[in-house]
Amino acid sequence: MSLTLGAIVEALGGRLLGASDMQISGLAPLQTAQPSQISFLSQARYQNQLAPSLAGCVIVGPAFESRVLHRPAAIITDDPYLYFARLTRLWKGAHHKATGPRIHPSAVIDPDASIADDAVIGPLCVVERGAQVGAGTVLKSRVTVGEDCTIGERCLVHSGVVIGADGFGFAPLQGTWEKIEQLGAVRIGNDVEIGANTCIDRGALEDTVIEDGVKLDNLIQIGHNVRVGRHTAMAGCVGVAGSARIGAHCTVGGGAVVLGHLSLADHVHISAASVVTRSILQPGQYTGMFPLDSNANWEKNAASLKQLSRLRERIKALEADIQNNKET
């Protein structure tokens, strides 16, 4: 199946250079696209891939219009990356294959659970007592929604996700551990996407909350009583410890860790592999990692880091001596 450029522009907008009846058979990166495919250029650093690309049509910003006039076709738009994102959804919708039953026969749904009439529950899913799944939400295979947890509307939950497992709560007793029952639940808003094998723990007393529009990648751990603000996005393998508060429109890079009981303001951006050890109350980009080096240099630098507090005290003492000498 294919789409014409005219159909694409009619649905998504943009200014077309070229024939509207050109058939597009697929989407591809600039480097591998073929004459029947469409691609895009969103960042200037990849502009050297534009000229040799065989793509039949490219999506570019106004700054690159003069570079595509000789090509068979192009679409000019202010935000090529956003346009391409919308094109992927248009393409999937146009080529969507018929699916099986709305609720797969292998799914296990408690009679006291509430499933919206148009929600889709995939193979081997488990929806426990009192759980709710909202309108237009899709649970892929092997998703578990724990007791009394709620998922809003138009969410997409990928395979292997566990929502509402017990949070990690234990009280020490003479070298052993006494379990703290996790009495809260998980509340997930609308338009949330959760990647494969991500775990969101139920709260200890209050609910763990994922607000509207949040996007979580694969293999993320969200601890009990965490709150994630609307439209925040986290990349794979992020860990958020219990009772952390993350604001709206934040991003957290892959492998980063946010320690428990900390707060991140709105519009905070954490670089990949960083460890957040203090609350961040001002928006901005934050990085906390030790640069990669040869092991020998790393050991030397690590040894120097251990001496920083001593060096700080020596510098303060020297500054005091200098000040005293000036005064005398």
Tab-separated table of C-alpha atoms in Angstrom:
chain	number	residue	atom	x	y	z
A	1	MET	CA	0.000	0.000	0.000
A	2	SER	CA	1.076	3.572	-0.593
A	3	LEU	CA	-0.018	7.165	-0.051
A	4	THR	CA	0.209	10.061	-2.481
A	5	LEU	CA	2.052	13.215	-1.494
A	6	GLY	CA	-1.189	15.101	-2.057
A	7	ALA	CA	-2.951	12.938	0.538
A	8	ILE	CA	-0.112	13.462	3.006
A	9	VAL	CA	-0.129	17.249	2.635
A	10	GLU	CA	-3.914	17.373	2.773
A	11	ALA	CA	-3.841	15.513	6.097
A	12	LEU	CA	-0.773	17.138	7.701
A	13	GLY	CA	-0.299	20.493	5.990
A	14	GLY	CA	3.020	21.839	4.773
A	15	ARG	CA	3.948	23.242	1.380
A	16	LEU	CA	4.518	20.683	-1.355
A	17	LEU	CA	7.167	21.096	-4.036
A	18	GLY	CA	6.530	18.499	-6.719
A	19	ALA	CA	3.739	16.357	-8.075
A	20	SER	CA	0.853	15.704	-5.711
A	21	ASP	CA	0.141	12.330	-7.347
A	22	MET	CA	3.579	10.896	-6.548
A	23	GLN	CA	3.124	7.576	-4.758
A	24	ILE	CA	5.034	7.038	-1.499
A	25	SER	CA	5.619	3.407	-0.549
A	26	GLY	CA	7.370	3.900	2.763
A	27	LEU	CA	9.297	6.028	5.243
A	28	ALA	CA	13.071	5.769	5.659
A	29	PRO	CA	16.188	7.618	6.894
A	30	LEU	CA	17.983	9.877	4.433
A	31	GLN	CA	20.915	7.480	4.046
A	32	THR	CA	18.842	4.444	3.052
A	33	ALA	CA	15.688	5.940	1.500
A	34	GLN	CA	14.783	4.839	-2.011
A	35	PRO	CA	13.090	6.886	-4.797
A	36	SER	CA	9.625	5.711	-3.728
A	37	GLN	CA	10.162	6.635	-0.071
A	38	ILE	CA	9.920	9.808	2.005
A	39	SER	CA	12.473	11.018	4.554
A	40	PHE	CA	13.206	14.152	6.592
A	41	LEU	CA	15.983	16.496	7.680
A	42	SER	CA	15.434	18.068	11.084
A	43	GLN	CA	18.970	18.952	12.253
A	44	ALA	CA	21.586	20.940	10.367
A	45	ARG	CA	24.355	18.563	11.440
A	46	TYR	CA	22.889	15.919	9.094
A	47	GLN	CA	22.650	18.212	6.078
A	48	ASN	CA	25.546	16.448	4.337
A	49	GLN	CA	23.215	13.434	3.961
A	50	LEU	CA	20.675	15.472	2.003
A	51	ALA	CA	22.396	15.792	-1.385
A	52	PRO	CA	23.326	12.093	-1.856
A	53	SER	CA	19.994	10.816	-0.552
A	54	LEU	CA	17.853	8.915	-3.055
A	55	ALA	CA	14.611	9.732	-1.231
A	56	GLY	CA	11.792	10.601	-3.611
A	57	CYS	CA	10.554	13.262	-1.169
A	58	VAL	CA	12.203	14.954	1.783
A	59	ILE	CA	10.626	16.982	4.580
A	60	VAL	CA	12.732	20.055	5.385
A	61	GLY	CA	12.498	23.415	7.069
A	62	PRO	CA	12.376	26.736	5.170
A	63	ALA	CA	16.138	27.206	5.639
A	64	PHE	CA	16.813	24.231	3.375
A	65	GLU	CA	14.278	24.996	0.651
A	66	SER	CA	16.946	26.118	-1.820
A	67	ARG	CA	18.749	22.787	-1.299
A	68	VAL	CA	15.767	20.690	-2.419
A	69	LEU	CA	14.528	22.588	-5.483
A	70	HIS	CA	16.245	20.103	-7.810
A	71	ARG	CA	14.765	17.058	-6.095
A	72	PRO	CA	11.689	15.162	-7.379
A	73	ALA	CA	9.624	16.423	-4.436
A	74	ALA	CA	9.868	18.058	-1.034
A	75	ILE	CA	7.580	19.228	1.755
A	76	ILE	CA	8.454	22.503	3.470
A	77	THR	CA	7.341	22.858	7.075
A	78	ASP	CA	8.461	24.808	10.130
A	79	ASP	CA	9.147	21.687	12.218
A	80	PRO	CA	10.249	18.715	10.083
A	81	TYR	CA	10.709	16.385	13.061
A	82	LEU	CA	7.195	17.019	14.355
A	83	TYR	CA	5.831	16.632	10.819
A	84	PHE	CA	7.604	13.289	10.447
A	85	ALA	CA	6.224	12.139	13.822
A	86	ARG	CA	2.699	12.912	12.639
A	87	LEU	CA	3.428	11.220	9.330
A	88	THR	CA	4.351	7.993	11.125
A	89	ARG	CA	0.952	8.012	12.845
A	90	LEU	CA	-0.833	8.779	9.585
A	91	TRP	CA	1.038	5.953	7.901
A	92	LYS	CA	0.277	3.427	10.631
A	93	GLY	CA	-3.377	4.406	10.616
A	94	ALA	CA	-3.617	3.989	6.846
A	95	HIS	CA	-1.871	0.614	6.914
A	96	HIS	CA	-3.357	-0.738	10.114
A	97	LYS	CA	-4.047	-4.449	9.907
A	98	ALA	CA	-7.148	-6.047	11.353
A	99	THR	CA	-6.574	-7.206	14.910
A	100	GLY	CA	-8.047	-9.981	16.993
A	101	PRO	CA	-10.681	-9.681	19.708
A	102	ARG	CA	-10.809	-6.510	21.795
A	103	ILE	CA	-10.195	-8.554	24.927
A	104	HIS	CA	-7.973	-11.543	24.225
A	105	PRO	CA	-9.369	-14.862	25.476
A	106	SER	CA	-6.182	-15.502	27.474
A	107	ALA	CA	-6.493	-12.260	29.478
A	108	VAL	CA	-7.550	-12.611	33.115
A	109	ILE	CA	-9.877	-9.831	34.257
A	110	ASP	CA	-11.381	-9.755	37.726
A	111	PRO	CA	-15.174	-9.371	37.736
A	112	ASP	CA	-14.768	-6.273	39.914
A	113	ALA	CA	-12.412	-4.574	37.454
A	114	SER	CA	-13.733	-1.855	35.129
A	115	ILE	CA	-12.745	-1.928	31.453
A	116	ALA	CA	-13.948	0.787	29.055
A	117	ASP	CA	-16.009	-0.423	26.117
A	118	ASP	CA	-13.331	0.414	23.565
A	119	ALA	CA	-10.227	-0.467	25.600
A	120	VAL	CA	-8.042	-3.250	24.173
A	121	ILE	CA	-6.636	-5.928	26.463
A	122	GLY	CA	-3.917	-8.081	24.898
A	123	PRO	CA	-2.897	-11.711	25.390
A	124	LEU	CA	-2.020	-12.921	28.894
A	125	CYS	CA	-2.834	-9.595	30.557
A	126	VAL	CA	-4.020	-9.560	34.174
A	127	VAL	CA	-6.371	-6.852	35.476
A	128	GLU	CA	-6.981	-7.297	39.174
A	129	ARG	CA	-9.910	-6.488	41.449
A	130	GLY	CA	-10.971	-2.856	41.484
A	131	ALA	CA	-8.605	-1.827	38.680
A	132	GLN	CA	-9.853	0.535	35.966
A	133	VAL	CA	-8.780	0.869	32.326
A	134	GLY	CA	-10.001	3.973	30.492
A	135	ALA	CA	-11.481	4.599	27.064
A	136	GLY	CA	-9.216	4.033	24.066
A	137	THR	CA	-6.417	2.573	26.184
A	138	VAL	CA	-4.427	-0.388	24.824
A	139	LEU	CA	-2.680	-2.970	26.987
A	140	LYS	CA	-0.228	-5.024	24.961
A	141	SER	CA	0.562	-8.616	25.925
A	142	ARG	CA	1.434	-9.675	29.492
A	143	VAL	CA	0.577	-6.385	31.181
A	144	THR	CA	-0.410	-6.601	34.851
A	145	VAL	CA	-2.638	-3.943	36.390
A	146	GLY	CA	-2.735	-4.407	40.141
A	147	GLU	CA	-5.620	-4.152	42.544
A	148	ASP	CA	-7.380	-0.753	42.615
A	149	CYS	CA	-4.940	0.830	40.142
A	150	THR	CA	-6.338	3.116	37.446
A	151	ILE	CA	-5.231	3.893	33.901
A	152	GLY	CA	-6.754	6.860	32.090
A	153	GLU	CA	-7.879	7.324	28.517
A	154	ARG	CA	-5.906	6.790	25.282
A	155	CYS	CA	-2.918	5.247	27.046
A	156	LEU	CA	-0.570	2.720	25.464
A	157	VAL	CA	1.011	0.178	27.809
A	158	HIS	CA	3.600	-2.098	26.230
A	159	SER	CA	4.362	-5.728	26.913
A	160	GLY	CA	5.511	-6.865	30.320
A	161	VAL	CA	4.591	-3.697	32.221
A	162	VAL	CA	3.657	-4.182	35.873
A	163	ILE	CA	1.494	-1.476	37.417
A	164	GLY	CA	0.828	-1.709	41.113
A	165	ALA	CA	3.372	-4.185	42.458
A	166	ASP	CA	4.279	-3.610	46.095
A	167	GLY	CA	6.658	-0.773	46.786
A	168	PHE	CA	9.939	-1.646	48.491
A	169	GLY	CA	9.066	-1.101	52.139
A	170	PHE	CA	10.561	-2.967	55.107
A	171	ALA	CA	11.296	-2.094	58.722
A	172	PRO	CA	14.501	-3.478	60.309
A	173	LEU	CA	14.126	-5.772	63.294
A	174	GLN	CA	17.225	-7.269	64.942
A	175	GLY	CA	18.925	-8.070	61.655
A	176	THR	CA	15.731	-9.106	59.878
A	177	TRP	CA	13.074	-7.236	57.945
A	178	GLU	CA	9.401	-6.679	58.713
A	179	LYS	CA	7.254	-6.010	55.640
A	180	ILE	CA	5.361	-2.702	55.423
A	181	GLU	CA	2.110	-3.347	53.595
A	182	GLN	CA	1.668	-1.069	50.601
A	183	LEU	CA	-1.850	0.281	51.036
A	184	GLY	CA	-1.930	2.859	48.221
A	185	ALA	CA	-2.470	2.286	44.507
A	186	VAL	CA	-1.246	3.723	41.179
A	187	ARG	CA	-3.119	6.457	39.292
A	188	ILE	CA	-2.154	7.003	35.663
A	189	GLY	CA	-3.595	9.931	33.709
A	190	ASN	CA	-4.633	10.282	30.076
A	191	ASP	CA	-2.428	9.937	26.972
A	192	VAL	CA	0.371	8.181	28.846
A	193	GLU	CA	2.708	5.709	27.115
A	194	ILE	CA	4.648	3.143	29.147
A	195	GLY	CA	7.466	1.103	27.599
A	196	ALA	CA	8.053	-2.633	27.838
A	197	ASN	CA	8.946	-4.183	31.194
A	198	THR	CA	8.605	-0.934	33.111
A	199	CYS	CA	7.424	-1.249	36.725
A	200	ILE	CA	5.380	1.335	38.613
A	201	ASP	CA	5.004	0.479	42.312
A	202	ARG	CA	1.878	1.172	44.317
A	203	GLY	CA	2.094	3.699	47.117
A	204	ALA	CA	2.656	2.806	50.739
A	205	LEU	CA	-0.167	4.995	52.087
A	206	GLU	CA	-0.946	7.444	49.276
A	207	ASP	CA	-1.053	6.652	45.555
A	208	THR	CA	1.820	6.712	43.102
A	209	VAL	CA	0.745	9.215	40.421
A	210	ILE	CA	1.687	9.491	36.737
A	211	GLU	CA	0.044	12.601	35.302
A	212	ASP	CA	-1.363	13.238	31.810
A	213	GLY	CA	0.898	12.923	28.780
A	214	VAL	CA	3.870	11.287	30.525
A	215	LYS	CA	6.077	9.112	28.287
A	216	LEU	CA	8.105	6.312	29.900
A	217	ASP	CA	10.605	4.204	27.978
A	218	ASN	CA	11.429	0.520	28.532
A	219	LEU	CA	12.825	-0.929	31.765
A	220	ILE	CA	12.049	2.030	34.020
A	221	GLN	CA	11.503	1.633	37.756
A	222	ILE	CA	9.123	4.069	39.448
A	223	GLY	CA	9.142	3.627	43.222
A	224	HIS	CA	6.237	3.922	45.633
A	225	ASN	CA	4.615	7.311	46.222
A	226	VAL	CA	6.473	8.930	43.315
A	227	ARG	CA	4.640	11.681	41.436
A	228	VAL	CA	5.575	12.415	37.818
A	229	GLY	CA	4.243	15.679	36.366
A	230	ARG	CA	2.413	16.022	33.072
A	231	HIS	CA	4.257	15.598	29.780
A	232	THR	CA	7.500	14.525	31.427
A	233	ALA	CA	9.532	11.961	29.448
A	234	MET	CA	12.054	9.393	30.715
A	235	ALA	CA	14.422	7.276	28.633
A	236	GLY	CA	15.259	3.614	29.232
A	237	CYS	CA	16.581	2.227	32.518
A	238	VAL	CA	15.794	5.328	34.588
A	239	GLY	CA	15.242	4.641	38.273
A	240	VAL	CA	13.141	6.913	40.473
A	241	ALA	CA	13.232	6.073	44.177
A	242	GLY	CA	10.285	6.306	46.518
A	243	SER	CA	8.481	9.573	47.277
A	244	ALA	CA	10.395	11.598	44.684
A	245	ARG	CA	8.451	14.440	43.054
A	246	ILE	CA	9.220	15.186	39.411
A	247	GLY	CA	7.681	18.265	37.821
A	248	ALA	CA	5.953	18.822	34.506
A	249	HIS	CA	7.736	18.938	31.125
A	250	CYS	CA	10.914	17.385	32.522
A	251	THR	CA	13.196	14.950	30.691
A	252	VAL	CA	15.366	12.286	32.290
A	253	GLY	CA	18.077	10.680	30.155
A	254	GLY	CA	18.695	6.952	29.940
A	255	GLY	CA	20.168	5.238	32.981
A	256	ALA	CA	19.762	8.275	35.240
A	257	VAL	CA	18.728	7.863	38.870
A	258	VAL	CA	16.634	10.173	41.049
A	259	LEU	CA	17.025	9.459	44.754
A	260	GLY	CA	14.058	9.221	47.062
A	261	HIS	CA	12.195	12.133	48.670
A	262	LEU	CA	13.733	14.668	46.254
A	263	SER	CA	11.849	17.255	44.199
A	264	LEU	CA	12.507	18.383	40.622
A	265	ALA	CA	10.926	21.619	39.438
A	266	ASP	CA	9.073	21.912	36.136
A	267	HIS	CA	11.271	21.974	32.998
A	268	VAL	CA	14.257	20.248	34.608
A	269	HIS	CA	16.334	18.151	32.188
A	270	ILE	CA	18.633	15.438	33.571
A	271	SER	CA	21.448	14.132	31.367
A	272	ALA	CA	21.842	10.396	30.778
A	273	ALA	CA	23.563	8.338	33.504
A	274	SER	CA	23.370	11.185	36.031
A	275	VAL	CA	22.572	10.583	39.697
A	276	VAL	CA	20.327	13.228	41.229
A	277	THR	CA	21.305	13.481	44.887
A	278	ARG	CA	19.610	16.767	45.796
A	279	SER	CA	16.385	18.541	44.972
A	280	ILE	CA	16.475	20.793	41.906
A	281	LEU	CA	14.294	23.855	42.307
A	282	GLN	CA	15.189	25.802	39.157
A	283	PRO	CA	14.544	24.752	35.549
A	284	GLY	CA	17.525	23.924	33.359
A	285	GLN	CA	19.882	21.173	32.198
A	286	TYR	CA	21.696	19.230	34.915
A	287	THR	CA	24.493	16.668	34.596
A	288	GLY	CA	26.168	14.589	37.282
A	289	MET	CA	28.622	12.028	35.953
A	290	PHE	CA	32.356	11.418	35.982
A	291	PRO	CA	33.901	11.659	32.490
A	292	LEU	CA	35.050	8.414	30.881
A	293	ASP	CA	38.832	7.949	30.875
A	294	SER	CA	41.455	5.245	30.860
A	295	ASN	CA	41.343	3.218	34.064
A	296	ALA	CA	44.763	4.491	35.159
A	297	ASN	CA	43.731	8.140	34.794
A	298	TRP	CA	40.351	7.435	36.405
A	299	GLU	CA	42.047	5.944	39.478
A	300	LYS	CA	44.332	8.984	39.771
A	301	ASN	CA	41.399	11.369	39.491
A	302	ALA	CA	39.362	9.342	41.962
A	303	ALA	CA	42.232	9.481	44.433
A	304	SER	CA	42.413	13.242	43.962
A	305	LEU	CA	38.675	13.568	44.577
A	306	LYS	CA	39.125	11.934	47.976
A	307	GLN	CA	41.515	14.731	48.920
A	308	LEU	CA	39.238	17.601	47.861
A	309	SER	CA	37.829	18.276	51.341
A	310	ARG	CA	41.357	18.428	52.799
A	311	LEU	CA	42.535	20.682	49.988
A	312	ARG	CA	39.519	22.916	50.589
A	313	GLU	CA	40.411	23.313	54.258
A	314	ARG	CA	44.055	24.088	53.395
A	315	ILE	CA	42.977	26.733	50.877
A	316	LYS	CA	40.661	28.330	53.430
A	317	ALA	CA	43.509	28.401	55.937
A	318	LEU	CA	45.846	29.981	53.391
A	319	GLU	CA	43.236	32.596	52.499
A	320	ALA	CA	42.841	33.411	56.180
A	321	ASP	CA	46.613	33.794	56.588
A	322	ILE	CA	46.772	36.085	53.559
A	323	GLN	CA	43.936	38.196	54.936
A	324	ASN	CA	45.641	38.414	58.338
A	325	ASN	CA	48.936	39.469	56.733
A	326	LYS	CA	47.130	42.203	54.787
A	327	GLU	CA	45.537	43.513	57.972
A	328	THR	CA	48.885	43.615	59.832
